[in-house]
CSV table of C-alpha atoms in Angstrom, one decimal:
chain,number,residue,atom,x,y,z
A,1,MET,CA,23.7,109.9,414.5
A,2,SER,CA,20.3,108.2,414.0
A,3,LYS,CA,19.2,111.1,411.8
A,4,PHE,CA,22.0,110.4,409.3
A,5,LYS,CA,21.3,106.7,409.4
A,6,GLY,CA,17.7,107.4,408.4
A,7,VAL,CA,18.9,109.6,405.5
A,8,SER,CA,21.1,106.8,404.3
A,9,ALA,CA,18.3,104.3,404.5
A,10,ILE,CA,16.1,106.5,402.4
A,11,LEU,CA,18.9,107.0,399.8
A,12,GLU,CA,19.7,103.3,399.5
A,13,LYS,CA,16.1,102.4,398.9
A,14,GLN,CA,15.7,105.4,396.6
A,15,LEU,CA,18.4,104.1,394.3
A,16,LEU,CA,16.8,100.7,394.0
A,17,ASP,CA,13.3,102.3,393.4
A,18,GLU,CA,14.8,104.7,390.8
A,19,TYR,CA,16.3,101.9,388.7
A,20,GLU,CA,14.8,101.7,385.2
A,21,VAL,CA,15.5,99.1,382.5
A,22,GLY,CA,18.7,100.3,380.7
A,23,ASP,CA,20.4,101.6,383.8
A,24,PHE,CA,23.4,100.1,385.6
A,25,PHE,CA,22.7,98.9,389.1
A,26,LEU,CA,25.0,97.2,391.6
A,27,ALA,CA,24.3,96.6,395.3
A,28,SER,CA,27.3,95.2,397.2
A,29,PRO,CA,28.1,94.7,400.9
A,30,TYR,CA,30.0,98.0,400.6
A,31,ARG,CA,27.8,100.4,398.6
A,32,THR,CA,24.9,100.8,396.2
A,33,LEU,CA,25.4,102.3,392.7
A,34,LEU,CA,23.0,103.5,390.1
A,35,GLY,CA,24.2,104.7,386.7
A,36,LYS,CA,21.9,106.4,384.2
A,37,GLY,CA,22.5,107.4,380.6
A,38,SER,CA,25.6,106.8,378.4
A,39,PHE,CA,28.2,109.5,378.3
A,40,ILE,CA,30.9,107.4,376.5
A,41,THR,CA,30.9,103.8,375.3
A,42,VAL,CA,34.2,101.9,375.6
A,43,PRO,CA,34.9,100.7,372.0
A,44,ARG,CA,35.8,97.2,370.8
A,45,ASP,CA,39.4,96.6,369.7
A,46,GLU,CA,38.7,95.8,366.0
A,47,GLU,CA,42.4,94.8,365.3
A,48,ASN,CA,42.7,92.3,368.1
A,49,ALA,CA,40.9,88.9,368.5
A,50,ASN,CA,41.7,88.9,372.2
A,51,GLN,CA,39.6,91.7,373.5
A,52,MET,CA,41.2,91.4,377.0
A,53,GLU,CA,44.7,92.5,375.9
A,54,SER,CA,43.7,96.1,375.3
A,55,LEU,CA,40.6,96.4,377.5
A,56,ALA,CA,42.3,98.2,380.4
A,57,ALA,CA,43.9,100.7,378.0
A,58,ARG,CA,40.6,101.4,376.3
A,59,VAL,CA,38.8,101.9,379.6
A,60,ALA,CA,41.6,104.3,380.8
A,61,ALA,CA,41.2,106.3,377.5
A,62,ALA,CA,37.4,106.5,377.9
A,63,LEU,CA,37.8,107.8,381.4
A,64,LYS,CA,40.4,110.4,380.3
A,65,GLU,CA,38.1,111.5,377.4
A,66,ALA,CA,35.1,111.8,379.8
A,67,LYS,CA,37.1,114.0,382.1
A,68,GLU,CA,38.4,116.2,379.2
A,69,GLU,CA,34.8,116.6,378.0
A,70,GLY,CA,33.7,117.9,381.4
A,71,HIS,CA,32.3,114.8,383.2
A,72,ALA,CA,32.7,115.6,386.9
A,73,ASN,CA,33.1,112.0,388.2
A,74,PRO,CA,33.7,109.6,385.4
A,75,MET,CA,33.3,105.9,386.2
A,76,VAL,CA,33.2,102.9,383.8
A,77,THR,CA,30.4,100.4,384.5
A,78,GLY,CA,29.1,97.2,382.9
A,79,ALA,CA,30.0,93.7,382.0
A,80,VAL,CA,32.8,91.6,380.5
A,81,PRO,CA,32.0,88.2,378.9
A,82,PHE,CA,33.5,84.8,379.6
A,83,ASP,CA,35.1,84.5,376.2
A,84,HIS,CA,38.2,86.8,375.7
A,85,GLN,CA,37.3,87.1,372.0
A,86,LYS,CA,33.9,88.6,372.7
A,87,GLY,CA,33.4,92.3,373.3
A,88,ALA,CA,32.7,93.8,376.7
A,89,GLN,CA,29.7,96.0,377.4
A,90,LEU,CA,31.2,99.0,379.2
A,91,ILE,CA,30.1,102.6,379.4
A,92,VAL,CA,30.7,105.8,381.3
A,93,PRO,CA,27.2,106.7,382.5
A,94,GLU,CA,26.1,110.3,382.2
A,95,ASN,CA,25.1,110.3,385.9
A,96,ILE,CA,26.1,107.9,388.7
A,97,ARG,CA,24.9,108.0,392.2
A,98,SER,CA,26.3,106.1,395.2
A,99,SER,CA,24.8,105.2,398.6
A,100,VAL,CA,25.3,102.9,401.5
A,101,PRO,CA,24.7,99.1,401.2
A,102,LEU,CA,21.1,97.9,400.8
A,103,GLN,CA,19.6,96.9,404.1
A,104,ASP,CA,15.8,96.8,403.8
A,105,THR,CA,13.8,96.4,400.6
A,106,ASP,CA,10.1,96.5,400.2
A,107,ALA,CA,8.8,93.0,400.4
A,108,SER,CA,5.4,94.1,399.1
A,109,PHE,CA,7.0,94.8,395.7
A,110,SER,CA,7.3,91.0,395.1
A,111,MET,CA,3.5,90.5,395.5
A,112,GLU,CA,1.5,90.0,392.4
A,113,THR,CA,-2.2,89.6,391.9
A,114,GLN,CA,-1.6,87.1,389.1
A,115,LYS,CA,1.7,85.2,388.6
A,116,PRO,CA,2.9,84.6,385.1
A,117,THR,CA,3.2,81.1,383.8
A,118,TYR,CA,6.4,79.8,382.2
A,119,GLU,CA,7.5,77.2,379.6
A,120,MET,CA,10.8,75.7,380.7
A,121,LYS,CA,13.5,73.9,378.7
A,122,SER,CA,16.9,72.7,379.9
A,123,VAL,CA,19.9,73.1,377.6
A,124,PRO,CA,21.4,70.6,377.6
A,125,GLU,CA,18.9,68.1,378.9
A,126,PRO,CA,19.9,66.6,382.3
A,127,SER,CA,21.0,63.3,380.8
A,128,LEU,CA,23.2,65.1,378.3
A,129,TYR,CA,24.7,67.3,381.0
A,130,LYS,CA,25.8,64.2,382.9
A,131,GLU,CA,27.3,62.8,379.7
A,132,GLY,CA,29.3,66.1,379.5
A,133,VAL,CA,30.5,65.7,383.0
A,134,GLU,CA,31.7,62.2,382.1
A,135,ARG,CA,33.6,63.7,379.2
A,136,GLY,CA,35.2,66.2,381.5
A,137,LEU,CA,36.2,63.4,383.9
A,138,THR,CA,37.9,61.6,381.0
A,139,TYR,CA,40.0,64.7,380.4
A,140,ILE,CA,40.9,64.8,384.1
A,141,LYS,CA,41.7,61.1,384.4
A,142,SER,CA,44.0,61.3,381.3
A,143,GLY,CA,46.0,64.1,382.9
A,144,HIS,CA,45.0,66.9,380.5
A,145,LEU,CA,43.0,68.8,383.1
A,146,ASP,CA,42.9,69.2,386.9
A,147,LYS,CA,39.5,70.7,386.9
A,148,ILE,CA,36.7,71.8,384.5
A,149,VAL,CA,33.6,73.8,385.2
A,150,LEU,CA,30.6,72.7,383.2
A,151,SER,CA,27.3,74.6,383.0
A,152,ARG,CA,23.8,74.4,381.7
A,153,THR,CA,21.0,76.8,381.0
A,154,LEU,CA,17.3,77.0,381.6
A,155,HIS,CA,15.3,78.7,378.9
A,156,LEU,CA,12.0,80.1,380.2
A,157,THR,CA,9.3,81.7,378.2
A,158,SER,CA,6.8,83.8,380.2
A,159,SER,CA,3.2,84.3,379.5
A,160,GLU,CA,3.8,88.1,379.8
A,161,THR,CA,6.7,90.5,379.6
A,162,VAL,CA,9.2,90.0,382.4
A,163,ASN,CA,9.0,92.7,385.1
A,164,ILE,CA,12.7,93.4,385.5
A,165,ASN,CA,12.2,95.9,388.2
A,166,ARG,CA,10.2,93.4,390.3
A,167,LEU,CA,12.9,90.8,389.7
A,168,LEU,CA,15.7,93.1,390.8
A,169,HIS,CA,13.8,94.0,394.0
A,170,ASN,CA,13.2,90.3,394.8
A,171,LEU,CA,16.9,89.5,394.2
A,172,ALA,CA,18.0,92.4,396.4
A,173,GLN,CA,15.5,91.5,399.1
A,174,HIS,CA,16.8,87.9,399.4
A,175,ASN,CA,20.5,88.4,398.8
A,176,LYS,CA,21.6,91.3,401.0
A,177,ASN,CA,25.1,89.8,401.7
A,178,GLY,CA,25.9,89.3,398.0
A,179,TYR,CA,26.1,91.4,394.9
A,180,THR,CA,22.8,92.2,393.1
A,181,PHE,CA,23.2,93.6,389.7
A,182,ALA,CA,21.5,94.7,386.5
A,183,VAL,CA,23.4,95.6,383.3
A,184,ASP,CA,22.0,96.8,379.9
A,185,LEU,CA,23.4,94.6,377.1
A,186,PRO,CA,23.7,95.3,373.4
A,187,GLN,CA,20.3,95.5,371.8
A,188,SER,CA,19.0,92.6,369.7
A,189,VAL,CA,17.0,92.8,366.4
A,190,GLU,CA,15.0,89.7,365.5
A,191,GLY,CA,14.7,90.5,361.8
A,192,GLU,CA,15.2,93.2,359.2
A,193,GLY,CA,13.0,96.2,359.9
A,194,ASP,CA,12.2,95.1,363.5
A,195,THR,CA,12.6,97.5,366.3
A,196,PRO,CA,15.6,96.8,368.6
A,197,PHE,CA,14.7,95.7,372.1
A,198,SER,CA,16.7,95.7,375.3
A,199,LYS,CA,18.4,92.7,376.8
A,200,THR,CA,19.2,92.9,380.5
A,201,LEU,CA,21.8,90.9,382.4
A,202,ILE,CA,20.5,90.5,386.0
A,203,GLY,CA,21.5,88.4,389.0
A,204,ALA,CA,22.7,88.1,392.6
A,205,SER,CA,26.3,86.8,392.7
A,206,PRO,CA,27.8,85.6,396.0
A,207,GLU,CA,31.4,86.0,394.6
A,208,LEU,CA,33.7,89.0,394.5
A,209,LEU,CA,36.4,88.7,391.9
A,210,VAL,CA,38.4,91.6,393.1
A,211,SER,CA,38.0,95.1,394.6
A,212,ARG,CA,40.5,97.9,395.0
A,213,SER,CA,40.2,100.9,397.4
A,214,GLY,CA,43.4,103.0,397.4
A,215,LEU,CA,46.3,100.5,397.6
A,216,GLN,CA,44.2,97.9,399.4
A,217,VAL,CA,43.0,94.9,397.3
A,218,LEU,CA,40.6,92.1,398.2
A,219,ALA,CA,39.7,89.0,396.2
A,220,ASN,CA,37.2,86.4,397.6
A,221,PRO,CA,37.3,83.2,395.6
A,222,LEU,CA,34.5,80.7,396.2
A,223,ALA,CA,34.7,77.0,395.2
A,224,GLY,CA,33.2,73.9,396.7
A,225,SER,CA,29.5,74.1,397.6
A,226,ARG,CA,26.4,72.4,399.1
A,227,PRO,CA,22.7,73.3,398.8
A,228,ARG,CA,21.0,74.7,401.9
A,229,SER,CA,18.4,72.7,403.9
A,230,ASP,CA,15.2,74.0,405.5
A,231,ASP,CA,16.0,71.8,408.5
A,232,PRO,CA,18.5,73.7,410.7
A,233,ILE,CA,20.2,70.5,412.0
A,234,GLU,CA,20.7,69.2,408.4
A,235,ASP,CA,21.7,72.6,407.2
A,236,LYS,CA,24.5,72.7,409.8
A,237,ARG,CA,25.6,69.2,409.0
A,238,ARG,CA,26.0,70.1,405.3
A,239,ALA,CA,28.1,73.1,406.2
A,240,ASP,CA,30.3,71.0,408.5
A,241,GLU,CA,30.6,68.3,405.9
A,242,LEU,CA,31.6,70.8,403.2
A,243,LEU,CA,34.3,72.2,405.4
A,244,SER,CA,35.8,68.7,405.9
A,245,SER,CA,35.3,67.3,402.4
A,246,SER,CA,38.6,66.4,400.8
A,247,LYS,CA,37.1,66.7,397.3
A,248,ASP,CA,35.8,70.2,397.9
A,249,LEU,CA,38.9,71.4,399.8
A,250,HIS,CA,41.0,70.3,396.8
A,251,GLU,CA,38.7,72.1,394.4
A,252,HIS,CA,38.9,75.2,396.5
A,253,ALA,CA,42.7,75.1,396.9
A,254,VAL,CA,43.1,75.0,393.1
A,255,VAL,CA,41.2,78.2,392.8
A,256,VAL,CA,42.9,80.0,395.7
A,257,HIS,CA,46.4,79.1,394.5
A,258,ALA,CA,45.5,80.4,391.0
A,259,VAL,CA,44.1,83.7,392.4
A,260,ALA,CA,47.2,84.2,394.6
A,261,ASP,CA,49.6,83.4,391.8
A,262,ALA,CA,47.8,85.9,389.5
A,263,LEU,CA,47.8,88.7,392.0
A,264,ARG,CA,51.2,88.2,393.6
A,265,PRO,CA,53.2,90.2,390.9
A,266,PHE,CA,51.0,93.3,391.7
A,267,PHE,CA,51.4,93.1,395.5
A,268,LYS,CA,53.9,94.5,398.0
A,269,THR,CA,52.4,92.3,400.7
A,270,MET,CA,49.8,89.5,400.5
A,271,ASP,CA,47.8,87.6,403.0
A,272,VAL,CA,46.4,84.2,402.0
A,273,PRO,CA,44.7,82.2,404.8
A,274,GLU,CA,45.8,78.6,405.1
A,275,LYS,CA,42.2,77.3,405.5
A,276,PRO,CA,38.8,78.4,404.0
A,277,THR,CA,35.7,79.3,405.9
A,278,VAL,CA,32.1,78.6,405.0
A,279,ILE,CA,29.7,81.4,403.9
A,280,HIS,CA,26.1,81.0,402.8
A,281,THR,CA,23.4,82.5,400.6
A,282,GLU,CA,19.7,81.7,400.9
A,283,THR,CA,20.3,78.6,398.7
A,284,MET,CA,23.9,77.5,399.0
A,285,TRP,CA,26.9,77.0,401.3
A,286,HIS,CA,30.3,77.9,399.8
A,287,LEU,CA,33.9,77.5,400.8
A,288,SER,CA,35.4,80.9,400.9
A,289,THR,CA,38.9,82.5,401.2
A,290,GLU,CA,39.7,86.2,401.4
A,291,VAL,CA,42.9,87.0,399.7
A,292,LYS,CA,44.2,90.5,400.7
A,293,GLY,CA,47.1,92.6,399.5
A,294,GLU,CA,48.7,96.0,399.2
A,295,LEU,CA,49.6,97.2,395.7
A,296,ASN,CA,53.1,97.9,394.6
A,297,ASP,CA,52.0,100.5,392.0
A,298,PRO,CA,49.1,102.9,392.7
A,299,ALA,CA,48.6,103.2,388.9
A,300,THR,CA,47.3,99.6,388.8
A,301,SER,CA,43.5,99.7,388.4
A,302,SER,CA,40.9,97.4,389.7
A,303,LEU,CA,40.1,96.4,386.1
A,304,GLU,CA,43.7,95.4,385.4
A,305,LEU,CA,43.6,93.2,388.5
A,306,ALA,CA,40.3,91.7,387.4
A,307,ILE,CA,41.6,91.0,383.9
A,308,ALA,CA,44.6,89.2,385.4
A,309,LEU,CA,42.3,86.9,387.3
A,310,HIS,CA,39.6,86.3,384.6
A,311,PRO,CA,38.5,83.6,384.4
A,312,THR,CA,39.5,81.9,387.6
A,313,PRO,CA,39.4,78.1,388.0
A,314,ALA,CA,36.1,78.6,389.9
A,315,VAL,CA,34.3,79.3,386.7
A,316,CYS,CA,36.6,77.8,384.0
A,317,GLY,CA,39.0,75.1,385.3
A,318,SER,CA,42.7,74.4,385.3
A,319,PRO,CA,44.9,74.7,383.3
A,320,THR,CA,42.8,77.7,382.1
A,321,ASP,CA,43.4,77.5,378.3
A,322,LEU,CA,42.8,73.8,378.1
A,323,ALA,CA,39.7,74.0,380.3
A,324,ARG,CA,38.3,76.8,378.1
A,325,GLU,CA,38.8,74.7,375.0
A,326,ALA,CA,37.1,71.7,376.6
A,327,ILE,CA,34.2,73.8,377.7
A,328,GLN,CA,33.6,75.1,374.2
A,329,GLU,CA,33.7,71.5,372.9
A,330,ILE,CA,31.3,70.1,375.6
A,331,GLU,CA,28.8,72.9,376.3
A,332,PRO,CA,26.2,73.2,373.5
A,333,PHE,CA,25.7,77.0,374.0
A,334,ASP,CA,27.5,80.3,374.2
A,335,ARG,CA,27.9,81.4,377.8
A,336,GLY,CA,27.8,85.1,376.8
A,337,PHE,CA,28.3,87.2,380.0
A,338,PHE,CA,27.8,84.2,382.3
A,339,THR,CA,31.0,83.5,384.3
A,340,GLY,CA,32.3,86.9,383.1
A,341,MET,CA,32.4,89.8,385.4
A,342,VAL,CA,30.2,92.8,386.3
A,343,GLY,CA,31.4,96.0,388.0
A,344,TRP,CA,32.9,99.4,387.9
A,345,CYS,CA,36.2,101.3,387.8
A,346,ASP,CA,36.7,105.0,388.5
A,347,ALA,CA,39.4,107.4,387.2
A,348,GLU,CA,41.6,106.7,390.3
A,349,GLY,CA,41.6,102.9,389.6
A,350,ASN,CA,39.3,102.0,392.5
A,351,GLY,CA,36.5,99.6,391.8
A,352,GLU,CA,34.6,96.3,392.3
A,353,TRP,CA,34.4,93.4,389.9
A,354,VAL,CA,32.0,90.5,390.6
A,355,VAL,CA,31.9,87.1,389.1
A,356,THR,CA,28.8,86.9,386.9
A,357,ILE,CA,27.0,83.9,388.4
A,358,ARG,CA,23.4,83.2,389.7
A,359,CYS,CA,22.2,85.3,386.8
A,360,ALA,CA,20.0,85.4,383.7
A,361,GLU,CA,19.7,87.3,380.4
A,362,VAL,CA,16.2,88.7,379.9
A,363,GLU,CA,14.6,89.8,376.6
A,364,ARG,CA,11.0,90.8,376.8
A,365,GLN,CA,9.2,87.4,377.7
A,366,VAL,CA,12.3,85.2,377.5
A,367,LEU,CA,14.8,84.4,380.2
A,368,ARG,CA,18.0,82.4,380.0
A,369,LEU,CA,19.2,81.2,383.4
A,370,PHE,CA,22.7,79.8,383.9
A,371,ALA,CA,24.4,77.5,386.5
A,372,GLY,CA,27.6,75.5,386.6
A,373,ALA,CA,29.5,73.1,388.7
A,374,GLY,CA,33.2,72.4,389.2
A,375,VAL,CA,34.3,68.9,388.1
A,376,VAL,CA,37.4,67.3,389.6
A,377,ALA,CA,38.6,63.7,389.7
A,378,GLU,CA,36.3,62.8,392.6
A,379,SER,CA,33.2,64.3,391.0
A,380,LYS,CA,30.0,62.3,390.2
A,381,PRO,CA,27.8,63.4,387.3
A,382,GLU,CA,24.5,63.1,389.3
A,383,GLU,CA,26.0,65.2,392.1
A,384,GLU,CA,27.2,67.9,389.7
A,385,LEU,CA,23.8,68.0,388.1
A,386,ALA,CA,22.1,68.4,391.5
A,387,GLU,CA,24.5,71.3,392.2
A,388,THR,CA,23.5,73.2,389.1
A,389,SER,CA,19.8,72.6,390.1
A,390,ALA,CA,20.5,74.1,393.5
A,391,LYS,CA,22.2,77.1,392.0
A,392,PHE,CA,19.3,77.9,389.7
A,393,GLN,CA,17.2,78.4,392.8
A,394,THR,CA,18.4,82.0,393.4
A,395,MET,CA,16.9,83.2,390.2
A,396,LEU,CA,13.8,80.9,390.3
A,397,ARG,CA,12.9,82.0,393.8
A,398,ALA,CA,13.1,85.6,392.8
A,399,MET,CA,10.8,84.8,389.8
A,400,GLY,CA,8.3,83.1,392.2
A,401,ILE,CA,8.9,79.7,390.6
A,402,ASP,CA,8.8,76.6,392.8
A,403,ALA,CA,11.1,74.2,390.9
A,404,LYS,CA,12.9,72.2,393.5
A,405,SER,CA,13.5,69.3,391.2
A,406,LEU,CA,15.1,70.1,387.8
A,407,ASN,CA,16.9,66.8,387.3
């Protein structure tokens, strides 16, 4: 028994060590995946503005084509953006390897003889972010919205090229209970004649959107949060306070009800706990509910379920369409793949899709970090700003940046 455990430990570490920029990597509590090369790219739907409407069919067609062309184990991997009108970045890798969940990573990889320096800019500036929250509260108080999620970004320019391998190791090392990922995004070209260069979506999300294994489905919405404290007594107080907060319990209930309503038509049986629990990352406490069910139709894929859920009120708001419109009006940037989803789906329909949060887009020496906060009627702008600052810490710590105060 111990011999096989040892082999698994070697393999899990090996997949992380073998990651190269351009690969697909996902470490979850259930498995570790590494995809290399591109066998087939899932095309855009050029005739439809809403890319989500035909995405599941296009993925199914790509998997079928890969099988017909001799791929032994086709699996679609990649990322789907927040905006339904933007194209997904999904491929069938030439080779995909799977191993057990990550347990131990090499802490020495994070050590550097000389740390890079960074120039940092907040978009929007903190004062403008709070004004945006006030605008969101106006929509809520007028009855147009029940909830809206408003985010901001940190633009960081490094003194040297970002070491994505080191960043991925650091994220995996400190987020073993979450979902550590790296996805190759469409290449960018700065100007005519310039050489295209890679952009990488990288992060460590705590939130599973949905997974499917056979007929069994699991969704794990998170909403309502508190920053962790280094003081164990204060840390426990924050967790207990979160679990009894009427504001956060309401915010969480909105999300859970939306998830359950979206999944119910697909299920033969469903289990939705009456009350949430609290879970934690290194930087945050979250209210958590596990929604479980058994599929009616074995042909329903994990991607179809994910599309039915995306975006949840945890990253957008409620009602969804009105919240999305308000986000586009208030936020002064394009979210891109932030608050989209990252994951995989195989030819049998099994898969995992993770909410793309606690993440950054990396291009050479530039990083764009993202963080958001759910705004409901009881929200206060300064508290939502502080929440985004706490959520930035996952990426900042992995980068070796001590930036406890971003307000």
